[in-house]
mmCIF file of C-alpha atoms and ligand atoms in Angstrom:
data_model
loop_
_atom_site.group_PDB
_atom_site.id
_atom_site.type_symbol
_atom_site.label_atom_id
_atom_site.label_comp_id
_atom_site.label_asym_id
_atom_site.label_seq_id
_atom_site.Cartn_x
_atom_site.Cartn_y
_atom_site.Cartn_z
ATOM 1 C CA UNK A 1 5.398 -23.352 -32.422
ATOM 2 C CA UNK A 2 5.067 -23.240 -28.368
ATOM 3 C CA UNK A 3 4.683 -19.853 -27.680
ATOM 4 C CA UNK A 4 5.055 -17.608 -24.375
ATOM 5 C CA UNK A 5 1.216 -18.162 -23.522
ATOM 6 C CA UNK A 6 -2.005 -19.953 -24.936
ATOM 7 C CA UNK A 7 -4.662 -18.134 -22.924
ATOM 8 C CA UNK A 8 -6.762 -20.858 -20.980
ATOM 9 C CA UNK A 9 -10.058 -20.601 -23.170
ATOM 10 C CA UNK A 10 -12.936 -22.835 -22.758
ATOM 11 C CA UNK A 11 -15.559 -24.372 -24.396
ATOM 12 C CA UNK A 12 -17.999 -22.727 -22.124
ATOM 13 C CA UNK A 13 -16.106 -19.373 -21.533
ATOM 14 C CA UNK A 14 -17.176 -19.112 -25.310
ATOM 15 C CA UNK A 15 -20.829 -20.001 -24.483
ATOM 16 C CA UNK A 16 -20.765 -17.227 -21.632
ATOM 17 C CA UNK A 17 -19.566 -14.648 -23.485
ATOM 18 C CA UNK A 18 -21.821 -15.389 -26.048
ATOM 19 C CA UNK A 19 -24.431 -15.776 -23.802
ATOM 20 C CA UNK A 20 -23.744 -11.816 -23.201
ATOM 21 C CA UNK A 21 -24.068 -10.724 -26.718
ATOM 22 C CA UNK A 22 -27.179 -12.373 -26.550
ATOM 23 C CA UNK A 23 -28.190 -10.600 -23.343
ATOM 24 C CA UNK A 24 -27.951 -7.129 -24.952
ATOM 25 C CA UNK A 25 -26.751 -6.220 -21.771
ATOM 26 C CA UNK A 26 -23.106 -5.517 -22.585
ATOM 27 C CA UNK A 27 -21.402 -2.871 -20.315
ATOM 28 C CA UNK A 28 -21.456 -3.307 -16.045
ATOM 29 C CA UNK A 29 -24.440 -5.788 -15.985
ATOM 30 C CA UNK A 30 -24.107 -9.322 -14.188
ATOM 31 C CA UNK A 31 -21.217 -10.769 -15.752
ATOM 32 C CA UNK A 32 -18.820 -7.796 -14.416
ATOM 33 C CA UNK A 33 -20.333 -8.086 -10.484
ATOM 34 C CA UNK A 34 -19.841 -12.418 -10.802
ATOM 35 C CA UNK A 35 -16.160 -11.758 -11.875
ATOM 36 C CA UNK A 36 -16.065 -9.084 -9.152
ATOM 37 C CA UNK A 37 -17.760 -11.449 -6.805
ATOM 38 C CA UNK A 38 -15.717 -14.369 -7.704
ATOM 39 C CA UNK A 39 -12.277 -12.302 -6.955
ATOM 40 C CA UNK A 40 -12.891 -11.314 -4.015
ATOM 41 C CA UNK A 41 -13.711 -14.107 -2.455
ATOM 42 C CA UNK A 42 -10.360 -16.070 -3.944
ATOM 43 C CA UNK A 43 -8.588 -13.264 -2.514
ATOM 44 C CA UNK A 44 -10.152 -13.006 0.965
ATOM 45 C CA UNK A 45 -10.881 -9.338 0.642
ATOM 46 C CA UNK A 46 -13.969 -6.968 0.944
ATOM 47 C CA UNK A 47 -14.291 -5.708 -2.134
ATOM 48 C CA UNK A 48 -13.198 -6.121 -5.943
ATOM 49 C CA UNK A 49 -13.544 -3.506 -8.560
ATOM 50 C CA UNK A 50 -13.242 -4.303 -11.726
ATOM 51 C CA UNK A 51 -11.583 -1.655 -14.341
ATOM 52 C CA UNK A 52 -10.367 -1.225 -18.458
ATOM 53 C CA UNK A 53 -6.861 -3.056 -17.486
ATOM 54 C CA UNK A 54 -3.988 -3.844 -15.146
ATOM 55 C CA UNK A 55 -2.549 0.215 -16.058
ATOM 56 C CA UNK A 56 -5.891 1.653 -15.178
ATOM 57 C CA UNK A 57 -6.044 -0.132 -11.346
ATOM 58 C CA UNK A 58 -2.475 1.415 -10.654
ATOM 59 C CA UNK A 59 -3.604 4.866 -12.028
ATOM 60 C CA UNK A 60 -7.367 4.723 -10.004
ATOM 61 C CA UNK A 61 -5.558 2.931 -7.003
ATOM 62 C CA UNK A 62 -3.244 6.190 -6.546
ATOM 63 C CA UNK A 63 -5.943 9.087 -7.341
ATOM 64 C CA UNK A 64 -8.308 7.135 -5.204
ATOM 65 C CA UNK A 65 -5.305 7.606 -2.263
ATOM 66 C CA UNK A 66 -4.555 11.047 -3.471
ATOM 67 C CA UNK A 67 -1.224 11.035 -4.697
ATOM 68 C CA UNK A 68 -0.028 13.719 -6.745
ATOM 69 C CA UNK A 69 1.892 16.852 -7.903
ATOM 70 C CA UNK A 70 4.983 16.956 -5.250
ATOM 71 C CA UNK A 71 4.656 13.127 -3.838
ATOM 72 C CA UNK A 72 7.365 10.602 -4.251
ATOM 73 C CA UNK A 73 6.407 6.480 -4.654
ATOM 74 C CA UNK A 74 8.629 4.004 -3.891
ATOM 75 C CA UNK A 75 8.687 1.616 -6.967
ATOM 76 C CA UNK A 76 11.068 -1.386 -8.049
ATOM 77 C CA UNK A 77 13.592 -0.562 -10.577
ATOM 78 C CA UNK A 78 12.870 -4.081 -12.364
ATOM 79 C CA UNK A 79 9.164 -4.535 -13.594
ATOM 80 C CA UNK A 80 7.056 -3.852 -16.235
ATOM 81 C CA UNK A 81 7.088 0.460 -17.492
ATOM 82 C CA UNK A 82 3.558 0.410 -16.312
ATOM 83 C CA UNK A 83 4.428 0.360 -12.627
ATOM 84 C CA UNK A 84 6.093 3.387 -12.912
ATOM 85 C CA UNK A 85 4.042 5.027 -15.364
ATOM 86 C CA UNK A 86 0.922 5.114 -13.224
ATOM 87 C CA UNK A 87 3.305 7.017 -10.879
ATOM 88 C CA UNK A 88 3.834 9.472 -13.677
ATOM 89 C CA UNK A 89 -0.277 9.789 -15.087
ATOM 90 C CA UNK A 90 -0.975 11.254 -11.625
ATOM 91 C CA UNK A 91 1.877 14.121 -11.307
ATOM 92 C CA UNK A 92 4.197 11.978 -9.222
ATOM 93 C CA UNK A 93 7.553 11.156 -8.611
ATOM 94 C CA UNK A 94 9.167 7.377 -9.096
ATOM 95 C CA UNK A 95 12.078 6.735 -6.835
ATOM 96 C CA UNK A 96 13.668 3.572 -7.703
ATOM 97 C CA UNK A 97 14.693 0.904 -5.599
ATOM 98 C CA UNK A 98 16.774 -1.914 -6.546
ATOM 99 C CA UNK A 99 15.506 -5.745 -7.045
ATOM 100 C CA UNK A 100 17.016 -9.041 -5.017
ATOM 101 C CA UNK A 101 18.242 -10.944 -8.132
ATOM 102 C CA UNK A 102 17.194 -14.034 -6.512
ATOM 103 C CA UNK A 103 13.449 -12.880 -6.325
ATOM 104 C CA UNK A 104 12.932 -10.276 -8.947
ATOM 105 C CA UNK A 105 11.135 -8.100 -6.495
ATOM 106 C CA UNK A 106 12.385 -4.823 -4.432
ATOM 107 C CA UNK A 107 15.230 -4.995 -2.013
ATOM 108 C CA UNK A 108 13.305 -4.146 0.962
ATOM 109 C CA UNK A 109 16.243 -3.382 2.606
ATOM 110 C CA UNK A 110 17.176 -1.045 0.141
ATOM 111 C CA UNK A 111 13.635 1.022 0.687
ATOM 112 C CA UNK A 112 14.282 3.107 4.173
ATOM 113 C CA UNK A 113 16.908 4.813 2.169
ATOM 114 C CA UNK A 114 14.959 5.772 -0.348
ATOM 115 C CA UNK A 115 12.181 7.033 1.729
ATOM 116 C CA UNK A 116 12.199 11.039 2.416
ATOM 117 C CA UNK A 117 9.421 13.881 3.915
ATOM 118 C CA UNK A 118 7.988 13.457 0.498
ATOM 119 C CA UNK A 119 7.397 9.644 0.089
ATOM 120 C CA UNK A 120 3.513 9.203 -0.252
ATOM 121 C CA UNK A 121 3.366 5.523 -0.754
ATOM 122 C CA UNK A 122 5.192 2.384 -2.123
ATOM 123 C CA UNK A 123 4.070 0.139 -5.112
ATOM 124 C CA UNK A 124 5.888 -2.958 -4.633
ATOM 125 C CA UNK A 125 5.371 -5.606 -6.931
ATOM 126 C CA UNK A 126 4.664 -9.581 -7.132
ATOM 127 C CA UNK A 127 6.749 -10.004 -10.155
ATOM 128 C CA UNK A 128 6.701 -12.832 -12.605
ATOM 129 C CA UNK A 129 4.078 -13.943 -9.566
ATOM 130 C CA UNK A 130 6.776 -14.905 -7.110
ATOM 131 C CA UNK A 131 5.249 -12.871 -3.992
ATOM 132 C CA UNK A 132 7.856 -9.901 -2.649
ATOM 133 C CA UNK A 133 8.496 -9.707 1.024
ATOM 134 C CA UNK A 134 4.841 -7.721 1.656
ATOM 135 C CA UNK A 135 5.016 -8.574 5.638
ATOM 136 C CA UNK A 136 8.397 -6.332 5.745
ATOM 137 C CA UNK A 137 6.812 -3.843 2.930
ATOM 138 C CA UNK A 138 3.818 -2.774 5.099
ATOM 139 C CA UNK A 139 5.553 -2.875 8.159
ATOM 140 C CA UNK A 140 7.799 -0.072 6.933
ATOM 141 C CA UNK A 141 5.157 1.187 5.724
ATOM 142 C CA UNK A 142 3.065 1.218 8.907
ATOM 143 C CA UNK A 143 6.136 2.925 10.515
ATOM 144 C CA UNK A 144 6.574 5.690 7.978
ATOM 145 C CA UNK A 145 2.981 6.533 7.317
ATOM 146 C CA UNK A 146 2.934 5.441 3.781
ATOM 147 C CA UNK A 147 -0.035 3.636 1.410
ATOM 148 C CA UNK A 148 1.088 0.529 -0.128
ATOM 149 C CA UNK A 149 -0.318 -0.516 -3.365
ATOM 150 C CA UNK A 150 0.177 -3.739 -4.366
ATOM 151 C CA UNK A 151 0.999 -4.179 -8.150
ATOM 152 C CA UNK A 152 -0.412 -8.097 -8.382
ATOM 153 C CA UNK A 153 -0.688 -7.376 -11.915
ATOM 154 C CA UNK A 154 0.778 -10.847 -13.137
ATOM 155 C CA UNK A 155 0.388 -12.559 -9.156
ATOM 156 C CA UNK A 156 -3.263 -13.608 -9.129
ATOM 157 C CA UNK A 157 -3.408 -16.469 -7.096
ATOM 158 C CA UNK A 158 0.048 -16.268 -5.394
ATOM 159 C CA UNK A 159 0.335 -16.361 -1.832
ATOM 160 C CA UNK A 160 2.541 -14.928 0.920
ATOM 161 C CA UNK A 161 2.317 -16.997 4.356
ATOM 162 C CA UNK A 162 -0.839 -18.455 2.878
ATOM 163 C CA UNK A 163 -2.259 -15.533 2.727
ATOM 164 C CA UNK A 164 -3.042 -14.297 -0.771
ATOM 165 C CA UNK A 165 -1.693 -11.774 -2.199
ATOM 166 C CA UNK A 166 -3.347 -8.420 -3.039
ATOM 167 C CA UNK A 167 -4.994 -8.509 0.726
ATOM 168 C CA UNK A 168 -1.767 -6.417 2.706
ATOM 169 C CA UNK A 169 -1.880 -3.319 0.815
ATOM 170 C CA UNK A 170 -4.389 -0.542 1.315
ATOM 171 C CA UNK A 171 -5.310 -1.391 -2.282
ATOM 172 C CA UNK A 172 -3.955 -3.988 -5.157
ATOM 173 C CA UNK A 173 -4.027 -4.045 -9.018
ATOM 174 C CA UNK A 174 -4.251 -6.899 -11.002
ATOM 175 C CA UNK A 175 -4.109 -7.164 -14.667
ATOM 176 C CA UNK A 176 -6.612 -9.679 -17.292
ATOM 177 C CA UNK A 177 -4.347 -8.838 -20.251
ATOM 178 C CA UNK A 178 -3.662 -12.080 -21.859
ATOM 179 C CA UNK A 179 -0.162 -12.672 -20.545
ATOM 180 C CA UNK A 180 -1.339 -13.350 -17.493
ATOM 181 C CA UNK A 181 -3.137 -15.754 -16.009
ATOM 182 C CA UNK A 182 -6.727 -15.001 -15.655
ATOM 183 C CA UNK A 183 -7.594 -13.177 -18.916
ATOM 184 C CA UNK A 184 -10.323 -11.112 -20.312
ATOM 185 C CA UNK A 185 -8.684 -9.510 -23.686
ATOM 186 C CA UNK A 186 -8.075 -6.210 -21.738
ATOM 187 C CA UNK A 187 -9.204 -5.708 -18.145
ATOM 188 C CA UNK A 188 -7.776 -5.052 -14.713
ATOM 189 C CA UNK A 189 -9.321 -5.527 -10.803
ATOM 190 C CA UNK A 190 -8.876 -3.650 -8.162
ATOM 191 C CA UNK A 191 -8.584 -5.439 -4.398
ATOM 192 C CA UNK A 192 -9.966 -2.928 -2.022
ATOM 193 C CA UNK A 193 -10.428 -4.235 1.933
ATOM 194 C CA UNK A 194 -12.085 -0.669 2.736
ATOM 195 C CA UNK A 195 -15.914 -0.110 1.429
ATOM 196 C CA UNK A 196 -15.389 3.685 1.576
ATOM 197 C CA UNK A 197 -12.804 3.582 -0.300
ATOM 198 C CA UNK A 198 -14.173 0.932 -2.734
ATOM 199 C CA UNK A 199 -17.301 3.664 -3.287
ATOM 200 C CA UNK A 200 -15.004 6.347 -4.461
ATOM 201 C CA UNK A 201 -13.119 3.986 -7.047
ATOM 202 C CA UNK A 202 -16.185 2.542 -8.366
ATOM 203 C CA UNK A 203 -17.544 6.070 -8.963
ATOM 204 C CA UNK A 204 -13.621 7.627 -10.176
ATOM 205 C CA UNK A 205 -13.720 4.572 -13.074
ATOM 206 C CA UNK A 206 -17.102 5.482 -14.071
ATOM 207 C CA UNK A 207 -16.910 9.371 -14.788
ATOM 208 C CA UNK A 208 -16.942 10.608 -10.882
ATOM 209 C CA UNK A 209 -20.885 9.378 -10.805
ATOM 210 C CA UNK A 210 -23.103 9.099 -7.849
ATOM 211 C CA UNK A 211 -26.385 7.468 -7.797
ATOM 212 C CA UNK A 212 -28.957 8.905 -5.655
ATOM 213 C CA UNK A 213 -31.729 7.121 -6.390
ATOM 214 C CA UNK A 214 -33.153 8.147 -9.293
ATOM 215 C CA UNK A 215 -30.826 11.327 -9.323
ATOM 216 C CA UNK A 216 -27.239 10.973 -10.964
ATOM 217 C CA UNK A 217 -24.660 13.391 -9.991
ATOM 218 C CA UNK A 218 -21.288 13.868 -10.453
ATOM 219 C CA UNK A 219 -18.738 15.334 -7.704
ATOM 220 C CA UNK A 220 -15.307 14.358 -9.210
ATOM 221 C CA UNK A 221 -13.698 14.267 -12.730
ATOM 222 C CA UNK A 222 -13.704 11.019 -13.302
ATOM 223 C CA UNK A 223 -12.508 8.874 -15.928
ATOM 224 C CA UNK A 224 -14.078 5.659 -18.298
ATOM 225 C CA UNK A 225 -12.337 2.877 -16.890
ATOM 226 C CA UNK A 226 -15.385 0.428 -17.023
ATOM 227 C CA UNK A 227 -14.890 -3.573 -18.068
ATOM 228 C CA UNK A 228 -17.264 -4.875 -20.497
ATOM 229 C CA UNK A 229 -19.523 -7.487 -19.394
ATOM 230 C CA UNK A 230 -18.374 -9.685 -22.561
ATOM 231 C CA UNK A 231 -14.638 -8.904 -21.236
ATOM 232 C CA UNK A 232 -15.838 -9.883 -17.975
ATOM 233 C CA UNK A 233 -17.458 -13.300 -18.662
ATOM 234 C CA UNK A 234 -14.680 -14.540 -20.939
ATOM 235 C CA UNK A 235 -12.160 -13.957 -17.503
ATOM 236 C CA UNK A 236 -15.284 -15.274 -14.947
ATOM 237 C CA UNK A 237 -14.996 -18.670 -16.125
ATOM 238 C CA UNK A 238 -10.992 -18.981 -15.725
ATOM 239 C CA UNK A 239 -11.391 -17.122 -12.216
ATOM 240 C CA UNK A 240 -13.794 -19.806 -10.996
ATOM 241 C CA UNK A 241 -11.546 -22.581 -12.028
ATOM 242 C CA UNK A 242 -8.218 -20.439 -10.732
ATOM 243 C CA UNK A 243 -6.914 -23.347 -8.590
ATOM 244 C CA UNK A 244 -6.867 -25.611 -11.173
ATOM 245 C CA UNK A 245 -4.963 -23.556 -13.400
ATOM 246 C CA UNK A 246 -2.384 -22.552 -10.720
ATOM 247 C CA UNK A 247 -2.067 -26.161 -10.344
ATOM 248 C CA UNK A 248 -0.702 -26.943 -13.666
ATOM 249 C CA UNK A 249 1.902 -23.842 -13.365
ATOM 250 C CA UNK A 250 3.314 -25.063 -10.436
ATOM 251 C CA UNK A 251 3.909 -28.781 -11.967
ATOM 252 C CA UNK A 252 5.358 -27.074 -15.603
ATOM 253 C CA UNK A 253 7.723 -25.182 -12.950
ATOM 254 C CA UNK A 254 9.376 -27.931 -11.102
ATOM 255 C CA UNK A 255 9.260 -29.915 -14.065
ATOM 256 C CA UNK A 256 11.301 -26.804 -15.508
ATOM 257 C CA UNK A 257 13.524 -26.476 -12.353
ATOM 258 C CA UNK A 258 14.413 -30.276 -12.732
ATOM 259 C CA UNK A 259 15.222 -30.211 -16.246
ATOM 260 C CA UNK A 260 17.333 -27.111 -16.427
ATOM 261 C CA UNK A 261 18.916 -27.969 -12.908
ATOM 262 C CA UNK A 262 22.856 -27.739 -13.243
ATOM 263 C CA UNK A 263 22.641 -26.374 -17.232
ATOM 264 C CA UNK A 264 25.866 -24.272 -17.450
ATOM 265 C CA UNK A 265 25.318 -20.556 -15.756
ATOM 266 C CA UNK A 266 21.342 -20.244 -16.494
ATOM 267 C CA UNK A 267 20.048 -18.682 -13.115
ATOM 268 C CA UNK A 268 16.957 -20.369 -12.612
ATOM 269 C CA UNK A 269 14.381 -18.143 -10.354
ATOM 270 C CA UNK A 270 13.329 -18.682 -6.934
ATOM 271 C CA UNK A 271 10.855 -21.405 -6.074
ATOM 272 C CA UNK A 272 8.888 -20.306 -3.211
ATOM 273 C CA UNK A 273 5.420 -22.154 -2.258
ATOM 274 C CA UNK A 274 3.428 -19.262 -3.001
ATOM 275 C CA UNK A 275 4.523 -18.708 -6.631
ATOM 276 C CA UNK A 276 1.735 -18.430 -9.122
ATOM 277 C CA UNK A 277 4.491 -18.670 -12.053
ATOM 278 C CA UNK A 278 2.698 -16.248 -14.527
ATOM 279 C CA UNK A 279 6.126 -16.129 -16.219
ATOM 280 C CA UNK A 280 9.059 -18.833 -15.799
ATOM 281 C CA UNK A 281 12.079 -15.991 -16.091
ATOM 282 C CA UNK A 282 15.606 -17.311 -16.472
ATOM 283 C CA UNK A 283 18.573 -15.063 -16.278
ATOM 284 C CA UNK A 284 21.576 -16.065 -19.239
ATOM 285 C CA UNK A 285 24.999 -15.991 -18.289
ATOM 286 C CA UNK A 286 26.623 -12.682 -19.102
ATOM 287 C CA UNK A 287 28.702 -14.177 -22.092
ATOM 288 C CA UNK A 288 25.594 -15.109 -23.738
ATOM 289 C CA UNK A 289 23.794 -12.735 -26.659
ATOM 290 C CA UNK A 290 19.942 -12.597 -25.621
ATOM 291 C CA UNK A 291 18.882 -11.440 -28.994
ATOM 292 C CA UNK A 292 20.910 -15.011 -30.603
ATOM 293 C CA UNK A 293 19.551 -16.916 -27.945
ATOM 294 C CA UNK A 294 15.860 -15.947 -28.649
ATOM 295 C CA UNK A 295 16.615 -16.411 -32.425
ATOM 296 C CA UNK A 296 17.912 -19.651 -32.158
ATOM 297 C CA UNK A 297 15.106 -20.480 -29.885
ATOM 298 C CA UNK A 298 12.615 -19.305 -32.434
ATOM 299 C CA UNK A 299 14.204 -21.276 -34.650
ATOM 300 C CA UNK A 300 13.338 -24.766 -32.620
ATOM 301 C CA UNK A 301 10.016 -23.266 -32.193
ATOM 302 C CA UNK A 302 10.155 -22.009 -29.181
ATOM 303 C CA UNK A 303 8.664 -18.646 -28.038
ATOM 304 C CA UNK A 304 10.696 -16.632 -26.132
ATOM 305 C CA UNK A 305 11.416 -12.940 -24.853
ATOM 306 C CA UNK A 306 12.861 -10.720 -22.633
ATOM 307 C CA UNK A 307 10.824 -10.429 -19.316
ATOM 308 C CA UNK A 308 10.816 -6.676 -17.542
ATOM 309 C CA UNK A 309 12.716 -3.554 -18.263
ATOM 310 C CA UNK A 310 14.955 -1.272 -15.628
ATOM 311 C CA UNK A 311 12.717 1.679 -15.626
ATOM 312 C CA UNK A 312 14.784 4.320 -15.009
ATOM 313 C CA UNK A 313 16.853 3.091 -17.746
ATOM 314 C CA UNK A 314 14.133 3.560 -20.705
ATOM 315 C CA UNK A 315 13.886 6.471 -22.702
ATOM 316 C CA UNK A 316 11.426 8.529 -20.979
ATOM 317 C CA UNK A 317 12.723 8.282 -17.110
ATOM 318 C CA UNK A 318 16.781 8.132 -18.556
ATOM 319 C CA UNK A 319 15.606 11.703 -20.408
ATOM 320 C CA UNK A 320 13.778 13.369 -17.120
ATOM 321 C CA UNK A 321 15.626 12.202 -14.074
ATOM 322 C CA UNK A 322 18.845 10.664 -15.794
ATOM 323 C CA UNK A 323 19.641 7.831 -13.274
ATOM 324 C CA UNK A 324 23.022 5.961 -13.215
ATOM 325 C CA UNK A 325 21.641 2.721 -13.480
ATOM 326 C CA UNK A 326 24.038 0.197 -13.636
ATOM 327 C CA UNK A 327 25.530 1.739 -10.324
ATOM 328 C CA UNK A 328 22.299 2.407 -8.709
ATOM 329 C CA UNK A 329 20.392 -0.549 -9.238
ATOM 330 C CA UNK A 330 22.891 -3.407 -11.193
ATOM 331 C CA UNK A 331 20.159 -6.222 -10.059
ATOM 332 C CA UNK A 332 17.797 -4.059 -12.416
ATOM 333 C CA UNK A 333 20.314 -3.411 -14.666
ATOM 334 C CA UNK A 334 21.456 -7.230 -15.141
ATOM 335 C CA UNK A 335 18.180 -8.932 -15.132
ATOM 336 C CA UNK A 336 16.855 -6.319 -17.898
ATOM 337 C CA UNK A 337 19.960 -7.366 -19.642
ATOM 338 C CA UNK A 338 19.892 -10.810 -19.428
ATOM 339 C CA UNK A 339 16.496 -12.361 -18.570
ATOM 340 C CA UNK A 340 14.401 -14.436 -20.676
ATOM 341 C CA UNK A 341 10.930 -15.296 -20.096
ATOM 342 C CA UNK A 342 10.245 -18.829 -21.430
ATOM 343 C CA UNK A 343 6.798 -20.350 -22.538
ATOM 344 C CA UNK A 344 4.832 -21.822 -19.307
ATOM 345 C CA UNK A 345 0.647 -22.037 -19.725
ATOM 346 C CA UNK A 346 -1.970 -24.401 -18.193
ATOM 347 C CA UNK A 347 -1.914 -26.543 -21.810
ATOM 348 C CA UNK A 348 1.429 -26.984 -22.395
ATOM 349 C CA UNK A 349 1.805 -30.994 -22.315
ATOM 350 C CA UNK A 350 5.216 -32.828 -20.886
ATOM 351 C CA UNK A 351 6.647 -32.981 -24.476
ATOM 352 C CA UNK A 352 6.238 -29.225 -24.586
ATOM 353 C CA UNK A 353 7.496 -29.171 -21.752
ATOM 354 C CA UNK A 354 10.673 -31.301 -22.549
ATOM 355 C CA UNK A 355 11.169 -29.718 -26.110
ATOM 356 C CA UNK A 356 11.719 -26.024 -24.419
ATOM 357 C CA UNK A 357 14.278 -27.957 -21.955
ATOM 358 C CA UNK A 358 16.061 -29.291 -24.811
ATOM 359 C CA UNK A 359 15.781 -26.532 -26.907
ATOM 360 C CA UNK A 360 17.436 -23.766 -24.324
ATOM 361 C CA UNK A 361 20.147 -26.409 -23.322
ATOM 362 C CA UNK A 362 21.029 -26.757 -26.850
ATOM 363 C CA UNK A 363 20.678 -22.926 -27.441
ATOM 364 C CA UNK A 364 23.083 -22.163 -24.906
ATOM 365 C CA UNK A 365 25.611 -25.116 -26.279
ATOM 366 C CA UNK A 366 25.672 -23.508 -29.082
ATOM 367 C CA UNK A 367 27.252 -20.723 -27.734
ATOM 368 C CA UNK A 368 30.113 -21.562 -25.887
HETATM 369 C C1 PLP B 401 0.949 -6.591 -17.011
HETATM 370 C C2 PLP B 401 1.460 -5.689 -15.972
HETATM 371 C C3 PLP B 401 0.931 -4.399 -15.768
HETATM 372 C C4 PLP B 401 -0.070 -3.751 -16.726
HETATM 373 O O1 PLP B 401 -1.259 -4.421 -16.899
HETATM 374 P P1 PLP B 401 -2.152 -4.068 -18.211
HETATM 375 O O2 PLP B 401 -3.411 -4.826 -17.988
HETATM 376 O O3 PLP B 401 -1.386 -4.524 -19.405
HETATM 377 O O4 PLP B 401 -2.373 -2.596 -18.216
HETATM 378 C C5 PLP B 401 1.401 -3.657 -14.700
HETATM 379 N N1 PLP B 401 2.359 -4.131 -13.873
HETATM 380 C C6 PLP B 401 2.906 -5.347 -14.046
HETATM 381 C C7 PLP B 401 3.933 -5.824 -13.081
HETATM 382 C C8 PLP B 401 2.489 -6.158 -15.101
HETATM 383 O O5 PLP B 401 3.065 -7.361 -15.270
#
């Protein structure tokens, strides 16, 4: 079976985490600053906080801006629930914008109309790891007085310019589920270019604590978002050898790009330099059934699935704000509907590789 991932595990990411259960030391000890350490130097930015998972940055990134009750945020109809969600855990409002179907990410165009006096900030999102049009998302923002927080959840390691990712935004989430690239079972990081603002998250995900020397107080409600340190050195190792990794993505993606070039009315995405390919997402041709596509897929051993959902479209958001969503945002709509998320990780070989080609051109043969 080649499934959607095979988390990039080595020999000596076993000896390091390991080497913490040995330690004793098992919660915010070395391991936890070195991954910290490690990020934010990949990522050019001042400071890296490391957190319980990808949901919990968004959550602490807002709180730590003070959103809340009676603010709006700009998110992308087309990503994963959590975007949105985080929105919701602090007493917010989501207002949907529409995707470009050629990038996956928002229509920037689309956000001005969206904005109004209530619009606190903007979450736009690297999706798939294909980098969204940040320089035009924080000059809007600039103009309208608005935070942007990047979700990078599944975009560690893309770049924008040449510029990585997760340094525009006033802050950026990334996720170490293991989906995407960089794993750690369960964890999350948060990029933060401001130290004040860094203080306040590090003391939000650790019950609102502050250290005065010997003293420990506590001046906010805070929550336990910490990473463990055994989280933290299984995702250290993979984070030091980042490049690497990104390296093989890129070369499974062309080879993907050339081998499904020109197969019937399969969308393939957008290529751009920058793309960290955490996900290869195709979108089917509208006459073909998803669900017997990923059967017959599974049936050549191949894992597949669909990649985001419209938002506004699941049960929760349809039930409180009811949005039209196939007239509001049809790129959404569509690409919920038809996408597929194919199998692309570091040690997949070329057969691999060649089989999935194979397998989805004879998949969608069989349906016409
Ligand atoms: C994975 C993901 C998240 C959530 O990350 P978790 O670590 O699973 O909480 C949020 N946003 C996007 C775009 C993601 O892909």
């Amino acid at each position: 079976m080649i499934p959607l991932t095979i988390p990039d595990i080595s020999e000596a990411d076993i000896e390091r985490v390991v080497g913490v259960l040995r330690s004793g030391m098992l919660v915010q000890g070395q391991e936890v600053e070195a991954l910290e350490r490690c990020a934010a130097s990949l990522l050019g930015v001042g400071d890296v906080v490391a957190v319980s998972s990808g949901t919990a940055a968004l959550h602490l990134a807002l709180r730590s801006l003070g959103v809340g009750p009676g603010d709006e945020v700009i998110v992308p109809a087309f990503s994963f629930i959590a975007t949105a969600n985080a929105v919701e855990l602090v007493g917010a409002t989501p207002a949907f914008v529409d995707i470009d179907p050629a990038t996956f990410n928002i229509n920037v165009r689309q956000v001005p109309g969206a904005i109004t006096p209530k619009t606190k900030a903007i979450i736009p999102v690297h999706e798939f790891g294909m980098p969204c049009d940040i320089d035009a998302v924080t000059e809007l923002a600039a103009a309208h007085g608005l935070r942007v927080v990047e979700d990078a959840a599944c975009a560690i390691g893309a770049k924008h310019g040449g510029r990585p990712v997760g340094s525009f935004g006033d802050l950026a989430a990334f996720s170490l589920h293991p989906r995407k690239t960089v794993t750690a079972g369960e964890g999350g990081l948060l990029a933060c270019p401001d130290a004040g603002l860094a203080r306040r998250l590090r003391s939000l995900r650790n019950h609102g604590i502050r250290t005065a020397g010997a003293e420990v107080h506590f001046d906010m409600a805070g929550f336990n978002y910490r990473l463990t340190d055994v989280a933290a050195a299984l995702a250290a190792g993979q984070m030091e050898r980042l490049p690497a990794l990104l390296e093989r993505r890129r070369e499974i993606a062309r080879n993907y790009l050339q081998g499904l070039a020109g197969c019937d009315d399969l969308r393939l995405p957008a290529g751009a330099a920058g793309h960290s390919w955490q996900t290869f997402h195709v979108v089917l041709p509208e006459s073909v059934d998803r669900a017997k596509m990923i059967a017959d897929l599974r049936g050549a051993e191949i894992g597949s699935n669909r990649g985001a959902q419209c938002i506004p479209a699941e049960a929760y958001y349809q039930e409180k704000y009811r949005l039209d969503c196939e007239r509001r945002f049809p790129a959404a709509a569509s690409c919920a509907k038809h996408g597929l998320a194919l199998p692309l990780y570091p040690k997949m070989g070329e057969a691999d590789v060649a089989h999935v080609v194979s397998g989805v051109r004879d998949a969608l043969a069989n349906q016409q």
